[in-house]
mmCIF file of C-alpha atoms in Angstrom:
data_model
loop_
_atom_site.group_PDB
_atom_site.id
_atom_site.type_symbol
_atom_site.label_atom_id
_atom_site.label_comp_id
_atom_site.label_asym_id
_atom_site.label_seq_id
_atom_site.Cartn_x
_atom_site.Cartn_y
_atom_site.Cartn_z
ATOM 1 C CA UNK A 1 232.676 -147.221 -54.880
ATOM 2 C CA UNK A 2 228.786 -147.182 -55.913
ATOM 3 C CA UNK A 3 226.866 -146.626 -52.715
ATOM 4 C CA UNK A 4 225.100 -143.667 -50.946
ATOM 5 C CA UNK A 5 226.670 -140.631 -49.719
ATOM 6 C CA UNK A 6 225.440 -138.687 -47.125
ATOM 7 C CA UNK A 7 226.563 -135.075 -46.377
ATOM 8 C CA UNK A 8 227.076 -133.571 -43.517
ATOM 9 C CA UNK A 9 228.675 -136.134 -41.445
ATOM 10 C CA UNK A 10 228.071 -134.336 -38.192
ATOM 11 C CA UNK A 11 226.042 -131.031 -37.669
ATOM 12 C CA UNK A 12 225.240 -129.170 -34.461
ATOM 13 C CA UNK A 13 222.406 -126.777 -35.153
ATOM 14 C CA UNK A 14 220.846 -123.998 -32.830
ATOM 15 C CA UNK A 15 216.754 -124.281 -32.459
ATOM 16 C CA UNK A 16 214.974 -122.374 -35.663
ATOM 17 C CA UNK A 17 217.606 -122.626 -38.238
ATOM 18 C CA UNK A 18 216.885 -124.397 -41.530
ATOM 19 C CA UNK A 19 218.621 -127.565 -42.291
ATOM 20 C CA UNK A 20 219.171 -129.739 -45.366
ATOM 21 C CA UNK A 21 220.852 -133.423 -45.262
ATOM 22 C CA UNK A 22 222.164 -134.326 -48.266
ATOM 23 C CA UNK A 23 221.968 -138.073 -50.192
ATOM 24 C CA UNK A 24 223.149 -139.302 -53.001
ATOM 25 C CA UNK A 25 222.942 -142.697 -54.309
ATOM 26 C CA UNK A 26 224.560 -143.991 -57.886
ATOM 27 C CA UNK A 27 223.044 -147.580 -57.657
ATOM 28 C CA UNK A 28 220.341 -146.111 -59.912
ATOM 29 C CA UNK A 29 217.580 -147.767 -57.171
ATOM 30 C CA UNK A 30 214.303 -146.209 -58.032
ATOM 31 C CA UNK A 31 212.924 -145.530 -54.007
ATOM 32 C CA UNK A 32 214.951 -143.769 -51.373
ATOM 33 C CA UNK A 33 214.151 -143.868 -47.750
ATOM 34 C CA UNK A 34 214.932 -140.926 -44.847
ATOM 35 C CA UNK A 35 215.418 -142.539 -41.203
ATOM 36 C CA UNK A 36 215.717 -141.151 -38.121
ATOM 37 C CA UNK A 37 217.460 -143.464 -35.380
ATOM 38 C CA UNK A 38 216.854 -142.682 -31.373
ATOM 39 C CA UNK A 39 218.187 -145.129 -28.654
ATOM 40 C CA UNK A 40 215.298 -146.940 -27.479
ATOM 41 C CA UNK A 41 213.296 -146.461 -30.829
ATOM 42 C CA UNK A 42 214.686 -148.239 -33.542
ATOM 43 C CA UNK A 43 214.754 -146.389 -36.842
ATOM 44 C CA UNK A 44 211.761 -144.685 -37.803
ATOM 45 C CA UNK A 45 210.627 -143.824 -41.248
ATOM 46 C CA UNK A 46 210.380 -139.628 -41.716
ATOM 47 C CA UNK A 47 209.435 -139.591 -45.772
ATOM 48 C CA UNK A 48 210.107 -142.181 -48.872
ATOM 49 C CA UNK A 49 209.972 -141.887 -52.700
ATOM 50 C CA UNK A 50 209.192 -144.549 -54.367
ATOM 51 C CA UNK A 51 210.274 -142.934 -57.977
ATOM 52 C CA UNK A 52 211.898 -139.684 -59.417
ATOM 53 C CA UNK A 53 208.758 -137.053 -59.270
ATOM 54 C CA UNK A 54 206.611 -138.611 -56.249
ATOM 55 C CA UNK A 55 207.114 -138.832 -52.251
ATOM 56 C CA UNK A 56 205.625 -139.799 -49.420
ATOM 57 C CA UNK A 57 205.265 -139.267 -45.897
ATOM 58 C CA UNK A 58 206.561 -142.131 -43.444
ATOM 59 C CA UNK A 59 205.352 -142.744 -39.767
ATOM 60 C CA UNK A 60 207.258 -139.626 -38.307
ATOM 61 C CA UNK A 61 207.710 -136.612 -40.798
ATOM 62 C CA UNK A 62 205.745 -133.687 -39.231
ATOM 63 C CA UNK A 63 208.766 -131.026 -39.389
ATOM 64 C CA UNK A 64 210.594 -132.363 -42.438
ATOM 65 C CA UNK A 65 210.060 -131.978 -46.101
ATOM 66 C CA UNK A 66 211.798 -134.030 -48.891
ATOM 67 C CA UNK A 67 211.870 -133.604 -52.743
ATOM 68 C CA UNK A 68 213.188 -135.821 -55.281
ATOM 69 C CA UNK A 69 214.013 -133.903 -58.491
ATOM 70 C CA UNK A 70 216.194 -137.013 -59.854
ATOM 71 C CA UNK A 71 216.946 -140.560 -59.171
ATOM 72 C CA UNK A 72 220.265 -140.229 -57.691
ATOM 73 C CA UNK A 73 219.022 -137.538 -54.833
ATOM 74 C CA UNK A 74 217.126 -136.981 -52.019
ATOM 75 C CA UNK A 75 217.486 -134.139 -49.688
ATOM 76 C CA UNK A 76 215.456 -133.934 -46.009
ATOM 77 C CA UNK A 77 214.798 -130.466 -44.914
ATOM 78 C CA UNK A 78 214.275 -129.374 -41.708
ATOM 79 C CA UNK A 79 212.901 -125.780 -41.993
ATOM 80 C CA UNK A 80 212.773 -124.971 -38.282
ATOM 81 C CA UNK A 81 215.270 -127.399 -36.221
ATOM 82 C CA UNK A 82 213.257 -128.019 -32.816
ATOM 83 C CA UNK A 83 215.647 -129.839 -30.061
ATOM 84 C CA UNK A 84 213.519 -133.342 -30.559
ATOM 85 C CA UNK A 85 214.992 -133.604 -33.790
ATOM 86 C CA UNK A 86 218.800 -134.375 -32.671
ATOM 87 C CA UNK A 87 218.666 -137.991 -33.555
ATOM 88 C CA UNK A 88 221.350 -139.863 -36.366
ATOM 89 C CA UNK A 89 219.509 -139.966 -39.750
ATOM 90 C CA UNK A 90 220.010 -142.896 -42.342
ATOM 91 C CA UNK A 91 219.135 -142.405 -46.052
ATOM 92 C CA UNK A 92 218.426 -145.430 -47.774
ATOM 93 C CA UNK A 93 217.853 -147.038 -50.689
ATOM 94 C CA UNK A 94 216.461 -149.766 -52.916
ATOM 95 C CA UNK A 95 215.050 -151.389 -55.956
ATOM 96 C CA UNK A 96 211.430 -151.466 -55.256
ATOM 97 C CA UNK A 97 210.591 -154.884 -57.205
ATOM 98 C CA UNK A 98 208.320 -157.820 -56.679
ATOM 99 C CA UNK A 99 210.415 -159.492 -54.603
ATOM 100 C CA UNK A 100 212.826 -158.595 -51.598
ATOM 101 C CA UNK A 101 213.010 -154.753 -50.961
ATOM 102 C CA UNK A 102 216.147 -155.069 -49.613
ATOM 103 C CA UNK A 103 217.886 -151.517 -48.292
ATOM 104 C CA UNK A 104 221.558 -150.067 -49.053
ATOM 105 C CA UNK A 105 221.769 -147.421 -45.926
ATOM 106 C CA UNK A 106 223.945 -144.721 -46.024
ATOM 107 C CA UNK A 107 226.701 -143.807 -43.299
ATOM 108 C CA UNK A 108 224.529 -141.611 -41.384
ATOM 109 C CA UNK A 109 224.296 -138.079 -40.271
ATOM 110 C CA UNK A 110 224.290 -137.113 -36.958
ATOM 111 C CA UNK A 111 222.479 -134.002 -36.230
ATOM 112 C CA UNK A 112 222.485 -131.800 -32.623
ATOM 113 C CA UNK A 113 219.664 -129.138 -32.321
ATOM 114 C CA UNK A 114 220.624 -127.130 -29.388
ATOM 115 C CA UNK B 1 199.340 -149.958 -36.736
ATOM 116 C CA UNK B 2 202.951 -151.651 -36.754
ATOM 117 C CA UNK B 3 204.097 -153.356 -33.642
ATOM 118 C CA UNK B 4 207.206 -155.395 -34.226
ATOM 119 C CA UNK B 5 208.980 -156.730 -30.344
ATOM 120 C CA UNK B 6 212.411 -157.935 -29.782
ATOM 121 C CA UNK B 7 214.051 -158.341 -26.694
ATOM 122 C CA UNK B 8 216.682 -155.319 -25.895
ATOM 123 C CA UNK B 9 220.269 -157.115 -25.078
ATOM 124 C CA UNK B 10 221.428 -160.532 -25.074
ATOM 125 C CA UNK B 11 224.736 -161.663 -23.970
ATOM 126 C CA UNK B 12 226.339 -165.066 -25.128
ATOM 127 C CA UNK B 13 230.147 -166.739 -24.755
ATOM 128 C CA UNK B 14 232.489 -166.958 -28.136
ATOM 129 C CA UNK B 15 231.942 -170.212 -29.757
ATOM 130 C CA UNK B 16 228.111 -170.489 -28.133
ATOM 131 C CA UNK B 17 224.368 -170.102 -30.272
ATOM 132 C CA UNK B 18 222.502 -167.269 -29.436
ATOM 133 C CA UNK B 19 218.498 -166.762 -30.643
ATOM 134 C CA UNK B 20 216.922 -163.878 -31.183
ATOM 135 C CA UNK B 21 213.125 -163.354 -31.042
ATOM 136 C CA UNK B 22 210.918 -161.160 -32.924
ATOM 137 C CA UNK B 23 206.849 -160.654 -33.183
ATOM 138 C CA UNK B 24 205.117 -158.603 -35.166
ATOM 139 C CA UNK B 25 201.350 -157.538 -35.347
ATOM 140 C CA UNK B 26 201.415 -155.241 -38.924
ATOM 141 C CA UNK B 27 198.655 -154.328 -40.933
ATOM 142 C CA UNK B 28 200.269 -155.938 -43.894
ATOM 143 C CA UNK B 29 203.425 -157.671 -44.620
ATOM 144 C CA UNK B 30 205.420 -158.584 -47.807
ATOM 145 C CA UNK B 31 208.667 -160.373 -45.694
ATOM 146 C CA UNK B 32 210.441 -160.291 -42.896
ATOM 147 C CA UNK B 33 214.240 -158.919 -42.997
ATOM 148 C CA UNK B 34 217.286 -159.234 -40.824
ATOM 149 C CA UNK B 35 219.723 -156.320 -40.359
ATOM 150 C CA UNK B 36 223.119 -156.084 -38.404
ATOM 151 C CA UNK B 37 224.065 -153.018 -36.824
ATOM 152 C CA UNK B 38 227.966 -151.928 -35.399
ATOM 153 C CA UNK B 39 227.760 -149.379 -33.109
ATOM 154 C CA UNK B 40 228.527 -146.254 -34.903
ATOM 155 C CA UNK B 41 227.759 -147.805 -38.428
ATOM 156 C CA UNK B 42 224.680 -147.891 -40.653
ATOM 157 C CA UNK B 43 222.612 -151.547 -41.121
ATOM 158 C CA UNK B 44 223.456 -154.145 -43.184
ATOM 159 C CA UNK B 45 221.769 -156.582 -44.896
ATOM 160 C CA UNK B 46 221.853 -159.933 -43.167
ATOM 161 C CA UNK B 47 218.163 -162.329 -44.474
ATOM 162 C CA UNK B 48 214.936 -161.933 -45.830
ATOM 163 C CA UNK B 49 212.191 -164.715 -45.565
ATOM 164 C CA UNK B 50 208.566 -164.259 -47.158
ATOM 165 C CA UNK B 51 207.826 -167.641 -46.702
ATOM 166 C CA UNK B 52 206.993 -169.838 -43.843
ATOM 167 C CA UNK B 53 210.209 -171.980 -42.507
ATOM 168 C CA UNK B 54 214.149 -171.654 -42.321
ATOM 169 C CA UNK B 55 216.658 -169.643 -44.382
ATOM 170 C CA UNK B 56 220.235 -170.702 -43.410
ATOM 171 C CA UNK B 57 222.775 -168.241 -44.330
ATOM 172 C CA UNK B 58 226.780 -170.045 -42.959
ATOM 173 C CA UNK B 59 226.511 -169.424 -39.345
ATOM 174 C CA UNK B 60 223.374 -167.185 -39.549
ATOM 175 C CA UNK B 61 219.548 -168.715 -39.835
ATOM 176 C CA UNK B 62 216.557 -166.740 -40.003
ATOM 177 C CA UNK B 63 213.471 -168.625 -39.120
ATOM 178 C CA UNK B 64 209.891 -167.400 -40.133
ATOM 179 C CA UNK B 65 205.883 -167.961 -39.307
ATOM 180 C CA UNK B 66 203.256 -166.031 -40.844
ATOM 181 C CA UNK B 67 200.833 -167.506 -39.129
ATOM 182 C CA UNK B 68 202.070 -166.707 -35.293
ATOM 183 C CA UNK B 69 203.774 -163.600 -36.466
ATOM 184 C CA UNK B 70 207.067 -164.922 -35.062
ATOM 185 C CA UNK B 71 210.770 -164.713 -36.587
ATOM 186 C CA UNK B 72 214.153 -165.556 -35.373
ATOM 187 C CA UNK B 73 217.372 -164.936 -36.186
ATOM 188 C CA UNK B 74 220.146 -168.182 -35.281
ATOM 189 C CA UNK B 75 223.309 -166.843 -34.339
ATOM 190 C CA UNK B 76 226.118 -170.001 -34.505
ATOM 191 C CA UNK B 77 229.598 -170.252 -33.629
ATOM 192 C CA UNK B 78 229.644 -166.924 -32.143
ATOM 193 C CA UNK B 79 232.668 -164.908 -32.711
ATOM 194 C CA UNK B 80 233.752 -161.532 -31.193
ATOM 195 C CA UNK B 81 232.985 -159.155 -34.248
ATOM 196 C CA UNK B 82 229.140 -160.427 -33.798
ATOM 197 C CA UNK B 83 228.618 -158.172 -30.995
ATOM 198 C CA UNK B 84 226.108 -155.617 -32.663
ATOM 199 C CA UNK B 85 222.562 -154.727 -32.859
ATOM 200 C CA UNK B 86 220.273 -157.107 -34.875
ATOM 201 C CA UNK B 87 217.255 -155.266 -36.460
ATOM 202 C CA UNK B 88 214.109 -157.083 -36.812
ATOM 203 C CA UNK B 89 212.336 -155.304 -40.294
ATOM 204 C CA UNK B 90 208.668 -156.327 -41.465
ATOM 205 C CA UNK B 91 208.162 -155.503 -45.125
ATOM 206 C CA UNK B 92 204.869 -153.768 -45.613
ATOM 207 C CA UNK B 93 203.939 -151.712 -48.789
ATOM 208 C CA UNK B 94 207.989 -151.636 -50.428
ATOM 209 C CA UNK B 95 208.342 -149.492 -46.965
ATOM 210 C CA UNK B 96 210.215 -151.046 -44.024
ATOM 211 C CA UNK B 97 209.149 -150.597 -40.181
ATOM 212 C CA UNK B 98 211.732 -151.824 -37.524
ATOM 213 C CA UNK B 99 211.825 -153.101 -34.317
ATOM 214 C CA UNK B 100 214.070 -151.213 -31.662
ATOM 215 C CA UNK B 101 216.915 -153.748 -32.279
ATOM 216 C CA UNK B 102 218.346 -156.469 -29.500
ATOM 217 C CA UNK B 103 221.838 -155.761 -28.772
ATOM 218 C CA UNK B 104 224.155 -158.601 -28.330
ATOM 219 C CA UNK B 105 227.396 -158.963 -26.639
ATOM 220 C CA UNK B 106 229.641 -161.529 -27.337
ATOM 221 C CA UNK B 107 232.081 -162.335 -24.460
ATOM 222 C CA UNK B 108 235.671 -164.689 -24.528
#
């Protein structure tokens, strides 16, 4: 089923280790999105790339870093988990066009930094 | 600066219309979006309007004005597996801010 995959589901981390979320998409959409979700909050935007090669930094990314080596995947990395970053993060996609830039989200991965 | 309001929870009876309001004050905007949100799940995709006026969608509307930075989302016929979040998006740059989301419950 074409979509995006997100690995791990679930993580519980302790403070200071390195982290990497997984996603994969196979829609071929040329941007990809990393989310962060908090109750109260709303989803915030942590990095986006709007094409294979380039990235950018969203409202919240001060801790993460992403890379996109190919279309299909985009990896956040956490390279020192800090407890403010347990929150459920959504990958996303789409085909940046002129019209609608409307957003396939993946299932989520909820991460615990204790 | 992105601002985008909506109101946290509504609760409405099966069978009833429920509206839900959102403002925004962005520094730019390419379209407004609608997303629908089970608890546990990831968004989905529910309207898009660029334009001024009303998008009707079967028993969902979304309602836009650029001009008083206003949107709302027309919930009709209400059914049980409506309860969800509803996600208020403004479109600015290809990048997508949200609102916090307004949670409604539908009750029998």
């Amino acid at each position: 089923i074409a979509g995006i995959t997100q690995a791990p589901t679930s993580q519980i981390l302790a403070a200071g280790r390195r982290m990497t979320l997984r996603c994969t998409q196979d829609m071929r959409h040329n941007a990809m999105y990393w989310y962060r979700q908090d109750l109260g909050l709303g989803l915030r935007l942590i990095h986006y790339s709007n094409t294979a090669g380039t990235t950018g930094k969203g409202e919240v990314p001060d801790g993460y870093s992403v890379s996109r080596a190919n279309t299909d995947d985009f990896p956040l990395t956490l390279a020192s988990a800090v407890p403010s970053q347990t929150s459920v993060y959504f990958c996303a996609s789409s085909v940046v066009a002129s019209g609608a830039n409307v957003l396939t989200f993946g299932a989520g991965s909820r991460l615990t930094v204790l | 600066g992105q601002n985008i309001d909506q109101p946290t929870e509504m609760t409405a009876t099966e069978g009833a219309i429920v509206q839900i309001n959102c403002t925004y004050q962005t520094s730019g905007f390419n379209g407004l979006f609608w997303y629908q949100q089970h608890a546990g799940e990831a968004p989905t995709f529910l309207s898009y309007n660029v334009l001024d006026g009303l998008e009707e969608k079967g028993r969902f509307s979304s309602f836009l004005s650029r001009s008083k930075g206003y949107s709302y989302l027309l919930l009709k016929e209400l059914q049980m597996k409506d309860s969800a979040s509803y996600l208020c998006a403004v479109n600015n740059d290809y990048k997508l801010s949200f609102g916090a989301g307004t949670t409604v419950t539908v009750r029998a």
